[in-house]
Amino acid sequence: MTSEVEQPTAMSEALGYEQARDELIEVVRRLEAGGTTLEESLALWERGEELAKVCRRRLDGARARLDAALAEEETGPEDTAAGSDDAP
């Protein structure tokens, strides 16, 4: 039973942001539409939480990359290329 819980997480981590977001939108749509059993609703909710975490990690990673690029831009490329022969 534990492998059933772990497997979707590994599969979810392989999703890109857009894929996880689109699936999350579908999960929310199905929950809002109703007509599912309690067990189905709980499974959808759990999947939605998992997908939201994937989206958050992807967005956090993108933010870190942007921050690093901006920091590099502020310090200049010569400061980050230690030992570069191009430095004056």
PDB file of C-alpha atoms in Angstrom:
ATOM      1  CA  MET A   1       0.000   0.000   0.000  1.00  0.00           C
ATOM      2  CA  THR A   2       2.899   2.371   0.696  1.00  0.00           C
ATOM      3  CA  SER A   3       4.212   2.074  -2.870  1.00  0.00           C
ATOM      4  CA  GLU A   4       0.874   3.358  -4.173  1.00  0.00           C
ATOM      5  CA  VAL A   5       1.365   6.536  -2.151  1.00  0.00           C
ATOM      6  CA  GLU A   6       5.033   7.003  -3.115  1.00  0.00           C
ATOM      7  CA  GLN A   7       4.646   6.280  -6.835  1.00  0.00           C
ATOM      8  CA  PRO A   8       2.442   9.269  -7.703  1.00  0.00           C
ATOM      9  CA  THR A   9       4.889  11.576  -5.936  1.00  0.00           C
ATOM     10  CA  ALA A  10       7.754  10.343  -8.106  1.00  0.00           C
ATOM     11  CA  MET A  11       5.561  10.697 -11.185  1.00  0.00           C
ATOM     12  CA  SER A  12       4.470  14.167 -10.105  1.00  0.00           C
ATOM     13  CA  GLU A  13       8.037  15.331  -9.656  1.00  0.00           C
ATOM     14  CA  ALA A  14       8.678  14.451 -13.296  1.00  0.00           C
ATOM     15  CA  LEU A  15       5.941  16.861 -14.397  1.00  0.00           C
ATOM     16  CA  GLY A  16       6.818  20.301 -15.645  1.00  0.00           C
ATOM     17  CA  TYR A  17       5.132  23.342 -14.178  1.00  0.00           C
ATOM     18  CA  GLU A  18       2.599  23.694 -16.983  1.00  0.00           C
ATOM     19  CA  GLN A  19       1.643  20.020 -16.851  1.00  0.00           C
ATOM     20  CA  ALA A  20       1.184  20.075 -13.070  1.00  0.00           C
ATOM     21  CA  ARG A  21      -0.790  23.331 -13.260  1.00  0.00           C
ATOM     22  CA  ASP A  22      -3.092  21.988 -15.976  1.00  0.00           C
ATOM     23  CA  GLU A  23      -3.750  18.787 -14.049  1.00  0.00           C
ATOM     24  CA  LEU A  24      -4.367  20.814 -10.882  1.00  0.00           C
ATOM     25  CA  ILE A  25      -6.921  22.932 -12.739  1.00  0.00           C
ATOM     26  CA  GLU A  26      -8.703  19.744 -13.835  1.00  0.00           C
ATOM     27  CA  VAL A  27      -8.674  18.373 -10.277  1.00  0.00           C
ATOM     28  CA  VAL A  28     -10.215  21.603  -8.959  1.00  0.00           C
ATOM     29  CA  ARG A  29     -12.832  21.562 -11.719  1.00  0.00           C
ATOM     30  CA  ARG A  30     -13.828  18.000 -10.832  1.00  0.00           C
ATOM     31  CA  LEU A  31     -14.024  18.794  -7.119  1.00  0.00           C
ATOM     32  CA  GLU A  32     -16.114  21.895  -7.728  1.00  0.00           C
ATOM     33  CA  ALA A  33     -18.459  20.009 -10.064  1.00  0.00           C
ATOM     34  CA  GLY A  34     -19.254  17.504  -7.325  1.00  0.00           C
ATOM     35  CA  GLY A  35     -20.849  14.184  -8.024  1.00  0.00           C
ATOM     36  CA  THR A  36     -17.922  12.165  -6.716  1.00  0.00           C
ATOM     37  CA  THR A  37     -17.906   9.810  -3.776  1.00  0.00           C
ATOM     38  CA  LEU A  38     -16.166  10.748  -0.556  1.00  0.00           C
ATOM     39  CA  GLU A  39     -13.261   8.455  -1.387  1.00  0.00           C
ATOM     40  CA  GLU A  40     -12.929   9.910  -4.894  1.00  0.00           C
ATOM     41  CA  SER A  41     -13.075  13.434  -3.491  1.00  0.00           C
ATOM     42  CA  LEU A  42     -10.381  12.652  -0.949  1.00  0.00           C
ATOM     43  CA  ALA A  43      -8.164  11.124  -3.627  1.00  0.00           C
ATOM     44  CA  LEU A  44      -8.669  14.188  -5.824  1.00  0.00           C
ATOM     45  CA  TRP A  45      -7.899  16.487  -2.904  1.00  0.00           C
ATOM     46  CA  GLU A  46      -4.686  14.595  -2.126  1.00  0.00           C
ATOM     47  CA  ARG A  47      -3.662  14.714  -5.784  1.00  0.00           C
ATOM     48  CA  GLY A  48      -4.398  18.427  -5.864  1.00  0.00           C
ATOM     49  CA  GLU A  49      -2.219  19.029  -2.801  1.00  0.00           C
ATOM     50  CA  GLU A  50       0.584  17.046  -4.408  1.00  0.00           C
ATOM     51  CA  LEU A  51       0.294  18.981  -7.671  1.00  0.00           C
ATOM     52  CA  ALA A  52       0.232  22.295  -5.809  1.00  0.00           C
ATOM     53  CA  LYS A  53       3.507  21.334  -4.097  1.00  0.00           C
ATOM     54  CA  VAL A  54       5.064  20.501  -7.464  1.00  0.00           C
ATOM     55  CA  CYS A  55       3.960  23.879  -8.845  1.00  0.00           C
ATOM     56  CA  ARG A  56       5.331  25.668  -5.785  1.00  0.00           C
ATOM     57  CA  ARG A  57       8.715  23.909  -6.081  1.00  0.00           C
ATOM     58  CA  ARG A  58       8.909  24.736  -9.789  1.00  0.00           C
ATOM     59  CA  LEU A  59       8.049  28.386  -9.139  1.00  0.00           C
ATOM     60  CA  ASP A  60      10.538  28.580  -6.256  1.00  0.00           C
ATOM     61  CA  GLY A  61      13.225  27.145  -8.526  1.00  0.00           C
ATOM     62  CA  ALA A  62      12.426  29.657 -11.239  1.00  0.00           C
ATOM     63  CA  ARG A  63      12.551  32.485  -8.674  1.00  0.00           C
ATOM     64  CA  ALA A  64      15.968  31.307  -7.457  1.00  0.00           C
ATOM     65  CA  ARG A  65      17.276  31.245 -11.035  1.00  0.00           C
ATOM     66  CA  LEU A  66      15.963  34.758 -11.668  1.00  0.00           C
ATOM     67  CA  ASP A  67      17.463  36.040  -8.419  1.00  0.00           C
ATOM     68  CA  ALA A  68      20.812  34.484  -9.296  1.00  0.00           C
ATOM     69  CA  ALA A  69      20.751  36.013 -12.776  1.00  0.00           C
ATOM     70  CA  LEU A  70      19.866  39.432 -11.371  1.00  0.00           C
ATOM     71  CA  ALA A  71      22.600  39.188  -8.739  1.00  0.00           C
ATOM     72  CA  GLU A  72      25.117  38.256 -11.430  1.00  0.00           C
ATOM     73  CA  GLU A  73      23.977  41.199 -13.525  1.00  0.00           C
ATOM     74  CA  GLU A  74      24.464  43.561 -10.570  1.00  0.00           C
ATOM     75  CA  THR A  75      27.974  42.312  -9.754  1.00  0.00           C
ATOM     76  CA  GLY A  76      28.984  42.092 -13.392  1.00  0.00           C
ATOM     77  CA  PRO A  77      30.310  39.110 -15.298  1.00  0.00           C
ATOM     78  CA  GLU A  78      33.970  39.916 -14.476  1.00  0.00           C
ATOM     79  CA  ASP A  79      33.298  39.432 -10.758  1.00  0.00           C
ATOM     80  CA  THR A  80      31.777  35.986 -11.250  1.00  0.00           C
ATOM     81  CA  ALA A  81      34.431  34.718 -13.682  1.00  0.00           C
ATOM     82  CA  ALA A  82      37.336  34.341 -11.245  1.00  0.00           C
ATOM     83  CA  GLY A  83      40.648  34.004 -13.022  1.00  0.00           C
ATOM     84  CA  SER A  84      39.259  35.014 -16.393  1.00  0.00           C
ATOM     85  CA  ASP A  85      41.798  36.144 -18.945  1.00  0.00           C
ATOM     86  CA  ASP A  86      39.291  38.715 -20.254  1.00  0.00           C
ATOM     87  CA  ALA A  87      39.490  40.877 -17.128  1.00  0.00           C
ATOM     88  CA  PRO A  88      41.372  44.214 -17.671  1.00  0.00           C
TER      89      PRO A  88
END
